[in-house]
Amino acid sequence: MERHIEEENQKHSNTSPEPLVYRQADSKNTVVNVNGIEIGGEKIVIIAGPCAVESKEQLLETAKLVSSAGAVILRGGAYKPRTSPYSFQGLGEEGLKYLSLARKESGLSVVTEVMDTRQMDLVCQYTDIVQIGSRNMSNFPLLKEAGKCGKPVLFKRGLMATIDEYLMATEYILSEGNNQVILCERGIRTFENSTRNTLDLSAVPVLKRKTHLPVIVDPSHGTGYNWIVPSMAKAAVAVGADGLMIEVHSKPGDALSDGAQSLYPKDFVQLMSDLDKIAQAVGREIFHH
Ligand code: PEP
Ligand code: MN
């Protein structure tokens, strides 16, 4: 192992035992397997869908369109972490039911967020991947539950977290025996306010160097505006992301959450075709069913 990586890892070695999250000299990349879709392998996996599950019709329509454009995993929140308690909070279990219906009709696997330890069992009954959002990156009891849930976990970087804080939080999941963790860069809070967050694309190569886990990028929450999402999605693939998570809405103007950053279907279709070329340029390809 290169010396400075060894030194970086050394910083953590007084917390015994040795953290599982860090890459060791001989560690192979961890590949997360979701119904045969390998995340962290050769191919790049595209997750797409609305910010929130809003209705059965909305979800089924969006599932169909993202699937035909080439996405293989459907996203959609049933429990939404909103800034204001008066904003739409998600449909709860009803939303989970629509997700499993969309899963059945489209053949897509699904990912949805869990916000509370008390929802873990219920959410796991409906989803293929459990998402833990940025606001809960340091909710250690929730992370431990995710470590015991038996499902792959999509774990997002906190708004103010350094990469090492993020990785030690990931350790809470791994230490419970679950190594099926997908890391997700989704932008951090900086002084810059031209975008909703500052998408830290340098986190991708840094994370790939420090850990064996797959790393994906969410350019939607990372930027906050749909006009910038395709550029940053392409850049993310160019810097080595193992996948992307992108918000798509059939009518962004009518979305109950995050409309401004949601792609129009036609722009998602165009992006998918552009991504094939970027992936090829970096010696990879987009995973298609
Ligand atoms: C989301 O992906 O639905 C979400 C709320 O994202 P984040 O936790 O990154 O804000
Ligand atoms: Mn959102």
Tab-separated table of C-alpha atoms and ligand atoms in Angstrom:
chain	number	residue	atom	x	y	z
A	1	MET	CA	0.000	0.000	0.000
A	2	GLU	CA	1.258	3.501	-0.748
A	3	ARG	CA	2.746	5.118	2.326
A	4	HIS	CA	0.468	8.104	2.661
A	5	ILE	CA	-2.634	5.934	2.406
A	6	GLU	CA	-1.172	3.811	5.134
A	7	GLU	CA	-0.612	6.949	7.217
A	8	GLU	CA	-4.135	8.172	6.590
A	9	ASN	CA	-5.488	4.837	7.716
A	10	GLN	CA	-3.122	4.833	10.665
A	11	LYS	CA	-4.972	7.825	12.093
A	12	HIS	CA	-7.864	5.505	12.766
A	13	SER	CA	-5.940	2.569	14.089
A	14	ASN	CA	-6.115	3.695	17.704
A	15	THR	CA	-9.852	3.099	17.457
A	16	SER	CA	-9.613	-0.622	17.702
A	17	PRO	CA	-10.595	-2.757	15.805
A	18	GLU	CA	-9.392	-1.609	12.371
A	19	PRO	CA	-12.269	0.106	10.489
A	20	LEU	CA	-13.770	-2.081	7.789
A	21	VAL	CA	-14.593	0.857	5.552
A	22	TYR	CA	-11.029	1.731	4.566
A	23	ARG	CA	-9.357	0.148	1.602
A	24	GLN	CA	-6.545	-2.195	2.538
A	25	ALA	CA	-3.610	-3.024	0.289
A	26	ASP	CA	-5.263	-6.233	-0.861
A	27	SER	CA	-8.921	-5.231	-0.652
A	28	LYS	CA	-11.001	-5.834	-3.736
A	29	ASN	CA	-13.784	-3.421	-4.572
A	30	THR	CA	-17.056	-4.317	-2.910
A	31	VAL	CA	-19.758	-4.915	-5.471
A	32	VAL	CA	-23.313	-4.323	-4.280
A	33	ASN	CA	-25.734	-6.714	-5.907
A	34	VAL	CA	-29.338	-5.612	-6.310
A	35	ASN	CA	-31.367	-8.329	-8.059
A	36	GLY	CA	-28.443	-8.994	-10.382
A	37	ILE	CA	-27.616	-5.317	-10.946
A	38	GLU	CA	-24.000	-4.897	-9.862
A	39	ILE	CA	-23.082	-1.504	-8.424
A	40	GLY	CA	-19.349	-0.948	-8.089
A	41	GLY	CA	-18.446	-3.314	-10.915
A	42	GLU	CA	-17.462	-2.505	-14.493
A	43	LYS	CA	-20.740	-0.923	-15.460
A	44	ILE	CA	-22.398	2.327	-14.426
A	45	VAL	CA	-25.851	2.042	-12.904
A	46	ILE	CA	-28.507	4.716	-13.397
A	47	ILE	CA	-31.132	5.324	-10.704
A	48	ALA	CA	-33.913	7.730	-11.655
A	49	GLY	CA	-37.374	8.792	-10.623
A	50	PRO	CA	-39.284	11.503	-8.848
A	51	CYS	CA	-38.133	13.169	-5.646
A	52	ALA	CA	-41.333	12.011	-3.939
A	53	VAL	CA	-43.968	9.413	-4.706
A	54	GLU	CA	-46.967	11.698	-5.292
A	55	SER	CA	-49.625	9.353	-6.680
A	56	LYS	CA	-49.982	5.910	-8.226
A	57	GLU	CA	-50.379	7.388	-11.713
A	58	GLN	CA	-47.374	9.690	-11.368
A	59	LEU	CA	-45.114	6.901	-10.174
A	60	LEU	CA	-46.197	4.325	-12.758
A	61	GLU	CA	-45.836	6.828	-15.593
A	62	THR	CA	-42.393	7.936	-14.426
A	63	ALA	CA	-41.239	4.350	-13.894
A	64	LYS	CA	-42.193	3.513	-17.465
A	65	LEU	CA	-40.398	6.461	-18.938
A	66	VAL	CA	-37.147	6.169	-16.946
A	67	SER	CA	-37.072	2.462	-17.676
A	68	SER	CA	-37.468	2.941	-21.408
A	69	ALA	CA	-34.711	5.567	-21.318
A	70	GLY	CA	-32.367	3.016	-19.721
A	71	ALA	CA	-32.518	3.460	-15.941
A	72	VAL	CA	-32.519	0.180	-13.995
A	73	ILE	CA	-33.481	1.390	-10.515
A	74	LEU	CA	-36.472	3.588	-9.633
A	75	ARG	CA	-36.169	6.179	-6.863
A	76	GLY	CA	-39.030	7.857	-5.015
A	77	GLY	CA	-39.461	9.067	-1.461
A	78	ALA	CA	-42.430	7.947	0.632
A	79	TYR	CA	-41.035	9.641	3.747
A	80	LYS	CA	-39.604	13.038	2.861
A	81	PRO	CA	-37.160	15.020	5.008
A	82	ARG	CA	-38.507	18.528	4.315
A	83	THR	CA	-37.085	21.800	5.591
A	84	SER	CA	-40.541	22.919	6.707
A	85	PRO	CA	-42.929	20.662	8.641
A	86	TYR	CA	-45.750	22.263	6.633
A	87	SER	CA	-44.385	21.054	3.281
A	88	PHE	CA	-45.515	17.753	1.725
A	89	GLN	CA	-44.087	15.013	3.924
A	90	GLY	CA	-44.631	12.062	1.580
A	91	LEU	CA	-47.392	9.461	1.310
A	92	GLY	CA	-45.893	7.081	3.870
A	93	GLU	CA	-46.964	3.454	3.542
A	94	GLU	CA	-49.315	4.284	0.669
A	95	GLY	CA	-46.235	5.537	-1.225
A	96	LEU	CA	-44.371	2.332	-0.411
A	97	LYS	CA	-47.262	0.343	-1.901
A	98	TYR	CA	-47.087	2.346	-5.140
A	99	LEU	CA	-43.347	1.703	-5.256
A	100	SER	CA	-43.855	-2.025	-5.058
A	101	LEU	CA	-46.577	-1.821	-7.715
A	102	ALA	CA	-44.245	0.180	-9.993
A	103	ARG	CA	-41.530	-2.375	-9.325
A	104	LYS	CA	-43.847	-5.183	-10.416
A	105	GLU	CA	-45.117	-3.385	-13.529
A	106	SER	CA	-41.788	-1.988	-14.745
A	107	GLY	CA	-39.315	-4.654	-13.646
A	108	LEU	CA	-37.199	-1.897	-12.087
A	109	SER	CA	-35.675	-2.382	-8.650
A	110	VAL	CA	-36.565	0.365	-6.186
A	111	VAL	CA	-34.857	2.578	-3.635
A	112	THR	CA	-36.607	4.679	-1.016
A	113	GLU	CA	-35.581	6.606	2.070
A	114	VAL	CA	-36.044	5.543	5.668
A	115	MET	CA	-35.924	8.393	8.187
A	116	ASP	CA	-36.627	6.688	11.479
A	117	THR	CA	-35.632	3.404	13.139
A	118	ARG	CA	-39.346	2.751	13.759
A	119	GLN	CA	-39.975	2.632	9.974
A	120	MET	CA	-37.118	0.288	9.114
A	121	ASP	CA	-39.036	-3.012	9.077
A	122	LEU	CA	-41.922	-1.569	7.112
A	123	VAL	CA	-39.721	0.123	4.500
A	124	CYS	CA	-37.702	-3.080	4.072
A	125	GLN	CA	-40.855	-5.020	3.219
A	126	TYR	CA	-41.311	-2.893	0.104
A	127	THR	CA	-37.899	-1.821	-1.166
A	128	ASP	CA	-34.807	-3.377	-2.733
A	129	ILE	CA	-32.433	-0.695	-1.396
A	130	VAL	CA	-32.849	1.324	1.783
A	131	GLN	CA	-31.763	4.966	1.453
A	132	ILE	CA	-30.387	6.971	4.338
A	133	GLY	CA	-30.468	10.657	3.507
A	134	SER	CA	-27.985	13.441	4.156
A	135	ARG	CA	-29.842	14.777	7.148
A	136	ASN	CA	-29.518	11.412	8.861
A	137	MET	CA	-25.863	10.776	8.097
A	138	SER	CA	-25.049	11.104	11.784
A	139	ASN	CA	-28.140	9.346	13.098
A	140	PHE	CA	-26.127	6.471	14.522
A	141	PRO	CA	-29.048	4.397	15.845
A	142	LEU	CA	-30.575	4.510	12.330
A	143	LEU	CA	-27.237	3.519	10.779
A	144	LYS	CA	-26.960	0.536	13.123
A	145	GLU	CA	-30.494	-0.564	12.167
A	146	ALA	CA	-29.504	-0.286	8.509
A	147	GLY	CA	-26.537	-2.494	9.307
A	148	LYS	CA	-28.932	-5.165	10.541
A	149	CYS	CA	-31.720	-4.793	7.970
A	150	GLY	CA	-30.459	-7.333	5.450
A	151	LYS	CA	-30.888	-4.986	2.453
A	152	PRO	CA	-28.348	-2.947	0.477
A	153	VAL	CA	-28.085	0.611	1.793
A	154	LEU	CA	-27.723	3.786	-0.285
A	155	PHE	CA	-25.996	6.098	2.157
A	156	LYS	CA	-25.742	9.807	1.358
A	157	ARG	CA	-23.026	12.179	2.502
A	158	GLY	CA	-24.123	14.717	5.106
A	159	LEU	CA	-24.464	18.386	4.202
A	160	MET	CA	-21.513	19.402	6.351
A	161	ALA	CA	-19.529	16.177	6.587
A	162	THR	CA	-15.893	15.725	5.740
A	163	ILE	CA	-15.088	12.587	3.807
A	164	ASP	CA	-13.555	10.916	6.865
A	165	GLU	CA	-16.587	11.768	9.004
A	166	TYR	CA	-18.735	10.269	6.255
A	167	LEU	CA	-16.638	7.117	6.139
A	168	MET	CA	-16.646	6.644	9.907
A	169	ALA	CA	-20.444	7.031	9.835
A	170	THR	CA	-20.480	4.330	7.137
A	171	GLU	CA	-18.526	2.171	9.553
A	172	TYR	CA	-21.633	2.056	11.794
A	173	ILE	CA	-23.440	0.174	9.012
A	174	LEU	CA	-20.518	-2.106	8.171
A	175	SER	CA	-19.778	-2.891	11.808
A	176	GLU	CA	-23.243	-4.459	12.134
A	177	GLY	CA	-22.371	-6.942	9.406
A	178	ASN	CA	-23.787	-5.255	6.284
A	179	ASN	CA	-21.143	-4.504	3.641
A	180	GLN	CA	-23.707	-3.851	0.889
A	181	VAL	CA	-23.374	-0.082	1.096
A	182	ILE	CA	-23.456	2.381	-1.798
A	183	LEU	CA	-21.948	5.783	-1.013
A	184	CYS	CA	-23.488	8.878	-2.596
A	185	GLU	CA	-22.004	12.343	-3.070
A	186	ARG	CA	-24.926	14.790	-3.144
A	187	GLY	CA	-23.331	18.183	-2.631
A	188	ILE	CA	-22.135	19.953	0.481
A	189	ARG	CA	-22.948	23.299	2.053
A	190	THR	CA	-20.486	26.045	1.125
A	191	PHE	CA	-20.553	29.856	0.831
A	192	GLU	CA	-21.545	29.499	-2.828
A	193	ASN	CA	-25.228	30.150	-3.449
A	194	SER	CA	-25.518	30.017	-7.238
A	195	THR	CA	-26.350	26.350	-6.773
A	196	ARG	CA	-28.355	24.668	-4.000
A	197	ASN	CA	-25.240	22.804	-2.816
A	198	THR	CA	-21.681	22.544	-4.066
A	199	LEU	CA	-21.356	19.185	-5.784
A	200	ASP	CA	-18.000	17.872	-4.619
A	201	LEU	CA	-16.933	15.770	-7.572
A	202	SER	CA	-13.447	15.458	-6.139
A	203	ALA	CA	-15.076	13.308	-3.455
A	204	VAL	CA	-15.473	10.564	-6.064
A	205	PRO	CA	-11.774	9.841	-6.676
A	206	VAL	CA	-10.998	10.538	-3.000
A	207	LEU	CA	-13.632	8.043	-1.841
A	208	LYS	CA	-12.575	5.474	-4.447
A	209	ARG	CA	-9.035	5.762	-3.103
A	210	LYS	CA	-9.965	5.530	0.564
A	211	THR	CA	-12.662	2.869	0.444
A	212	HIS	CA	-13.578	-0.301	-1.456
A	213	LEU	CA	-17.280	0.645	-1.527
A	214	PRO	CA	-19.100	1.799	-4.671
A	215	VAL	CA	-19.575	5.547	-5.099
A	216	ILE	CA	-22.447	7.181	-6.944
A	217	VAL	CA	-23.347	10.845	-7.516
A	218	ASP	CA	-26.655	12.681	-7.135
A	219	PRO	CA	-26.353	15.765	-9.377
A	220	SER	CA	-29.975	16.744	-8.660
A	221	HIS	CA	-29.642	17.548	-4.945
A	222	GLY	CA	-26.016	18.414	-5.661
A	223	THR	CA	-26.972	21.424	-7.796
A	224	GLY	CA	-30.672	22.177	-7.317
A	225	TYR	CA	-31.401	23.181	-10.941
A	226	ASN	CA	-32.392	20.943	-13.815
A	227	TRP	CA	-30.456	22.969	-16.393
A	228	ILE	CA	-27.150	22.074	-14.748
A	229	VAL	CA	-27.913	18.414	-13.932
A	230	PRO	CA	-26.877	16.915	-17.317
A	231	SER	CA	-23.466	18.645	-17.261
A	232	MET	CA	-22.684	17.446	-13.752
A	233	ALA	CA	-24.042	13.957	-14.433
A	234	LYS	CA	-21.656	13.631	-17.380
A	235	ALA	CA	-18.778	15.007	-15.305
A	236	ALA	CA	-19.549	12.496	-12.533
A	237	VAL	CA	-19.224	9.598	-14.961
A	238	ALA	CA	-15.986	11.090	-16.280
A	239	VAL	CA	-14.450	11.226	-12.775
A	240	GLY	CA	-15.251	7.578	-12.070
A	241	ALA	CA	-18.671	7.402	-10.418
A	242	ASP	CA	-20.151	3.897	-10.334
A	243	GLY	CA	-23.640	5.246	-10.819
A	244	LEU	CA	-25.934	8.249	-10.772
A	245	MET	CA	-29.150	9.068	-8.987
A	246	ILE	CA	-31.246	11.575	-10.914
A	247	GLU	CA	-34.626	13.160	-10.214
A	248	VAL	CA	-37.045	13.071	-13.139
A	249	HIS	CA	-40.623	14.385	-13.198
A	250	SER	CA	-43.135	14.354	-16.040
A	251	LYS	CA	-44.167	17.906	-15.064
A	252	PRO	CA	-41.406	19.479	-12.965
A	253	GLY	CA	-43.519	22.628	-12.538
A	254	ASP	CA	-46.204	20.616	-10.728
A	255	ALA	CA	-43.868	18.540	-8.534
A	256	LEU	CA	-44.707	18.469	-4.818
A	257	SER	CA	-40.988	18.601	-3.997
A	258	ASP	CA	-37.751	19.502	-5.776
A	259	GLY	CA	-39.398	20.471	-9.081
A	260	ALA	CA	-36.644	22.965	-9.950
A	261	GLN	CA	-34.008	20.243	-10.022
A	262	SER	CA	-36.103	17.550	-11.702
A	263	LEU	CA	-35.324	16.733	-15.318
A	264	TYR	CA	-38.003	16.809	-17.988
A	265	PRO	CA	-38.388	13.335	-19.515
A	266	LYS	CA	-36.968	14.453	-22.864
A	267	ASP	CA	-33.845	15.835	-21.177
A	268	PHE	CA	-33.384	12.573	-19.292
A	269	VAL	CA	-33.604	10.638	-22.572
A	270	GLN	CA	-30.990	12.918	-24.131
A	271	LEU	CA	-28.738	12.609	-21.074
A	272	MET	CA	-28.879	8.813	-21.159
A	273	SER	CA	-27.673	8.798	-24.730
A	274	ASP	CA	-24.857	11.268	-23.924
A	275	LEU	CA	-23.806	9.181	-20.905
A	276	ASP	CA	-23.220	6.151	-23.111
A	277	LYS	CA	-20.521	8.137	-24.929
A	278	ILE	CA	-18.884	9.510	-21.764
A	279	ALA	CA	-18.821	6.038	-20.203
A	280	GLN	CA	-17.195	4.639	-23.311
A	281	ALA	CA	-14.573	7.404	-23.266
A	282	VAL	CA	-13.503	6.323	-19.759
A	283	GLY	CA	-13.486	2.622	-20.633
A	284	ARG	CA	-16.829	1.728	-19.081
A	285	GLU	CA	-20.414	1.338	-20.149
A	286	ILE	CA	-23.862	2.080	-18.803
A	287	PHE	CA	-25.637	-0.960	-17.333
A	288	HIS	CA	-28.714	-1.809	-19.385
A	289	HIS	CA	-31.214	-4.606	-18.762
B	1	PEP	C1	-33.425	12.367	-1.602
B	1	PEP	O1	-32.593	11.775	-2.323
B	1	PEP	O2	-34.631	12.125	-1.668
B	1	PEP	C2	-32.970	13.347	-0.603
B	1	PEP	C3	-33.799	13.870	0.299
B	1	PEP	O3	-31.674	13.672	-0.734
B	1	PEP	P1	-30.629	14.231	0.350
B	1	PEP	O4	-30.755	13.347	1.553
B	1	PEP	O5	-29.334	14.091	-0.373
B	1	PEP	O6	-31.017	15.648	0.613
B	2	MN	MN	-35.444	15.510	-3.776
